[in-house]
């Protein structure tokens, strides 16, 4: 049986992962409006990944005999100054999520909840990748400084991101 305190933290994280999906879907809409379909595609794939993250917590709570509670999801931001501004936000958001995951892991350690610690190690690894993905694009966008053809080339590149 999962400890109540870990269960509550994971329920909170289901909401946080779904908020992440919402935020990236909002960024996808922003990029669609800006006629950057590759960026929009990248964000849509990211939103799908976040839903999968939420479901990992959902399944884990359920598998361990816990109770799932779905909490309200807030409205995400919808406007950014530029592609760089949006990806900067995505990078900052991922750093925030890393902090959340680390906090749940610390709770699982305090509670001596060993299965949760093992499950959370997947998320700890995943966050390294999540931060890197966003920060690599931030760096590319800084170099481009959003001038004409270069941003279209990056748009083409991001449009190739495979799902899952
Ligand atoms: Fe679910 Fe982007 O971390």
PDB file of N, CA, C and O in Angstrom, residues 10 12 18 33 48 54 56 59 61 64 69 75 81 93 95 99 105 117 119 122 130 133 135 140-141 164:
ATOM      1  N   UNK A  10       1.709  12.511  -5.339  1.00  0.00           N
ATOM      2  CA  UNK A  10       1.578  12.006  -6.716  1.00  0.00           C
ATOM      3  C   UNK A  10       0.282  12.487  -7.363  1.00  0.00           C
ATOM      4  O   UNK A  10       0.268  12.784  -8.557  1.00  0.00           O
ATOM      5  N   UNK A  12      -1.081  15.305  -6.746  1.00  0.00           N
ATOM      6  CA  UNK A  12      -0.728  16.691  -7.092  1.00  0.00           C
ATOM      7  C   UNK A  12       0.085  16.702  -8.400  1.00  0.00           C
ATOM      8  O   UNK A  12      -0.114  17.553  -9.265  1.00  0.00           O
ATOM      9  N   UNK A  18      -0.525  17.329 -16.150  1.00  0.00           N
ATOM     10  CA  UNK A  18      -1.604  17.723 -17.066  1.00  0.00           C
ATOM     11  C   UNK A  18      -1.569  19.226 -17.323  1.00  0.00           C
ATOM     12  O   UNK A  18      -1.883  19.679 -18.428  1.00  0.00           O
ATOM     13  N   UNK A  33      -0.753  29.835 -34.847  1.00  0.00           N
ATOM     14  CA  UNK A  33      -1.170  31.204 -35.221  1.00  0.00           C
ATOM     15  C   UNK A  33      -0.054  31.963 -35.913  1.00  0.00           C
ATOM     16  O   UNK A  33      -0.302  32.822 -36.746  1.00  0.00           O
ATOM     17  N   UNK A  48       1.611  15.598 -25.631  1.00  0.00           N
ATOM     18  CA  UNK A  48       1.244  14.172 -25.530  1.00  0.00           C
ATOM     19  C   UNK A  48       2.135  13.465 -24.504  1.00  0.00           C
ATOM     20  O   UNK A  48       1.663  12.655 -23.717  1.00  0.00           O
ATOM     21  N   UNK A  54       1.462  11.996 -16.789  1.00  0.00           N
ATOM     22  CA  UNK A  54       0.342  12.013 -15.833  1.00  0.00           C
ATOM     23  C   UNK A  54      -0.200  10.591 -15.641  1.00  0.00           C
ATOM     24  O   UNK A  54      -0.470  10.163 -14.507  1.00  0.00           O
ATOM     25  N   UNK A  56       1.346   7.803 -16.008  1.00  0.00           N
ATOM     26  CA  UNK A  56       2.286   6.949 -15.262  1.00  0.00           C
ATOM     27  C   UNK A  56       2.003   7.069 -13.754  1.00  0.00           C
ATOM     28  O   UNK A  56       1.999   6.073 -13.038  1.00  0.00           O
ATOM     29  N   UNK A  59      -1.470   5.351 -13.059  1.00  0.00           N
ATOM     30  CA  UNK A  59      -1.395   3.880 -13.014  1.00  0.00           C
ATOM     31  C   UNK A  59      -0.661   3.396 -11.761  1.00  0.00           C
ATOM     32  O   UNK A  59      -1.040   2.392 -11.161  1.00  0.00           O
ATOM     33  N   UNK A  61      -0.356   4.898  -8.772  1.00  0.00           N
ATOM     34  CA  UNK A  61      -1.198   5.038  -7.564  1.00  0.00           C
ATOM     35  C   UNK A  61      -2.207   3.893  -7.534  1.00  0.00           C
ATOM     36  O   UNK A  61      -2.389   3.218  -6.506  1.00  0.00           O
ATOM     37  N   UNK A  64      -0.846   0.432  -6.700  1.00  0.00           N
ATOM     38  CA  UNK A  64      -0.441   0.249  -5.305  1.00  0.00           C
ATOM     39  C   UNK A  64      -1.614   0.412  -4.337  1.00  0.00           C
ATOM     40  O   UNK A  64      -1.422   0.582  -3.138  1.00  0.00           O
ATOM     41  N   UNK A  69      -7.112  11.179  -7.054  1.00  0.00           N
ATOM     42  CA  UNK A  69      -7.954  12.373  -6.934  1.00  0.00           C
ATOM     43  C   UNK A  69      -7.507  13.357  -8.011  1.00  0.00           C
ATOM     44  O   UNK A  69      -6.340  13.759  -8.032  1.00  0.00           O
ATOM     45  N   UNK A  75      -5.639  27.669 -15.933  1.00  0.00           N
ATOM     46  CA  UNK A  75      -5.518  28.081 -17.337  1.00  0.00           C
ATOM     47  C   UNK A  75      -4.075  28.466 -17.634  1.00  0.00           C
ATOM     48  O   UNK A  75      -3.456  29.201 -16.864  1.00  0.00           O
ATOM     49  N   UNK A  81       6.158  36.689 -26.577  1.00  0.00           N
ATOM     50  CA  UNK A  81       6.691  37.758 -27.441  1.00  0.00           C
ATOM     51  C   UNK A  81       7.310  37.190 -28.713  1.00  0.00           C
ATOM     52  O   UNK A  81       7.346  37.832 -29.739  1.00  0.00           O
ATOM     53  N   UNK A  93       9.889  26.101 -17.154  1.00  0.00           N
ATOM     54  CA  UNK A  93       8.849  25.212 -16.639  1.00  0.00           C
ATOM     55  C   UNK A  93       9.421  23.833 -16.333  1.00  0.00           C
ATOM     56  O   UNK A  93       9.112  23.234 -15.289  1.00  0.00           O
ATOM     57  N   UNK A  95      12.444  23.121 -15.506  1.00  0.00           N
ATOM     58  CA  UNK A  95      13.273  23.204 -14.293  1.00  0.00           C
ATOM     59  C   UNK A  95      12.391  23.156 -13.042  1.00  0.00           C
ATOM     60  O   UNK A  95      12.741  22.519 -12.040  1.00  0.00           O
ATOM     61  N   UNK A  99      12.180  20.219  -9.972  1.00  0.00           N
ATOM     62  CA  UNK A  99      12.111  20.478  -8.532  1.00  0.00           C
ATOM     63  C   UNK A  99      10.956  19.727  -7.887  1.00  0.00           C
ATOM     64  O   UNK A  99      11.080  19.202  -6.772  1.00  0.00           O
ATOM     65  N   UNK A 105      10.385  12.648  -4.591  1.00  0.00           N
ATOM     66  CA  UNK A 105      11.392  11.621  -4.302  1.00  0.00           C
ATOM     67  C   UNK A 105      11.863  11.733  -2.840  1.00  0.00           C
ATOM     68  O   UNK A 105      11.977  10.728  -2.132  1.00  0.00           O
ATOM     69  N   UNK A 117      10.278   5.148  -4.817  1.00  0.00           N
ATOM     70  CA  UNK A 117      11.619   5.666  -5.145  1.00  0.00           C
ATOM     71  C   UNK A 117      12.076   5.129  -6.495  1.00  0.00           C
ATOM     72  O   UNK A 117      12.618   5.862  -7.322  1.00  0.00           O
ATOM     73  N   UNK A 119      10.175   3.968  -8.967  1.00  0.00           N
ATOM     74  CA  UNK A 119       9.332   4.558 -10.023  1.00  0.00           C
ATOM     75  C   UNK A 119       9.780   5.990 -10.329  1.00  0.00           C
ATOM     76  O   UNK A 119       9.860   6.412 -11.477  1.00  0.00           O
ATOM     77  N   UNK A 122      12.719   6.920 -12.801  1.00  0.00           N
ATOM     78  CA  UNK A 122      12.420   7.104 -14.232  1.00  0.00           C
ATOM     79  C   UNK A 122      12.183   8.588 -14.521  1.00  0.00           C
ATOM     80  O   UNK A 122      12.674   9.144 -15.509  1.00  0.00           O
ATOM     81  N   UNK A 130      14.200  16.238 -20.526  1.00  0.00           N
ATOM     82  CA  UNK A 130      13.226  17.321 -20.735  1.00  0.00           C
ATOM     83  C   UNK A 130      13.911  18.693 -20.686  1.00  0.00           C
ATOM     84  O   UNK A 130      13.641  19.554 -21.519  1.00  0.00           O
ATOM     85  N   UNK A 133      16.221  19.032 -23.865  1.00  0.00           N
ATOM     86  CA  UNK A 133      15.468  19.283 -25.103  1.00  0.00           C
ATOM     87  C   UNK A 133      15.089  20.754 -25.224  1.00  0.00           C
ATOM     88  O   UNK A 133      15.284  21.368 -26.276  1.00  0.00           O
ATOM     89  N   UNK A 135      16.333  23.377 -23.500  1.00  0.00           N
ATOM     90  CA  UNK A 135      17.471  24.303 -23.473  1.00  0.00           C
ATOM     91  C   UNK A 135      18.247  24.274 -24.795  1.00  0.00           C
ATOM     92  O   UNK A 135      18.744  25.302 -25.244  1.00  0.00           O
ATOM     93  N   UNK A 140      19.569  27.322 -29.797  1.00  0.00           N
ATOM     94  CA  UNK A 140      19.472  27.493 -31.253  1.00  0.00           C
ATOM     95  C   UNK A 140      18.753  28.790 -31.601  1.00  0.00           C
ATOM     96  O   UNK A 140      19.174  29.517 -32.494  1.00  0.00           O
ATOM     97  N   UNK A 141      17.686  29.074 -30.874  1.00  0.00           N
ATOM     98  CA  UNK A 141      16.909  30.287 -31.151  1.00  0.00           C
ATOM     99  C   UNK A 141      17.705  31.545 -30.825  1.00  0.00           C
ATOM    100  O   UNK A 141      17.569  32.556 -31.514  1.00  0.00           O
ATOM    101  N   UNK A 164       6.111   9.961 -29.162  1.00  0.00           N
ATOM    102  CA  UNK A 164       6.372   8.951 -28.145  1.00  0.00           C
ATOM    103  C   UNK A 164       7.821   8.836 -27.761  1.00  0.00           C
ATOM    104  O   UNK A 164       8.661   9.554 -28.187  1.00  0.00           O
TER     105      UNK A 164
END
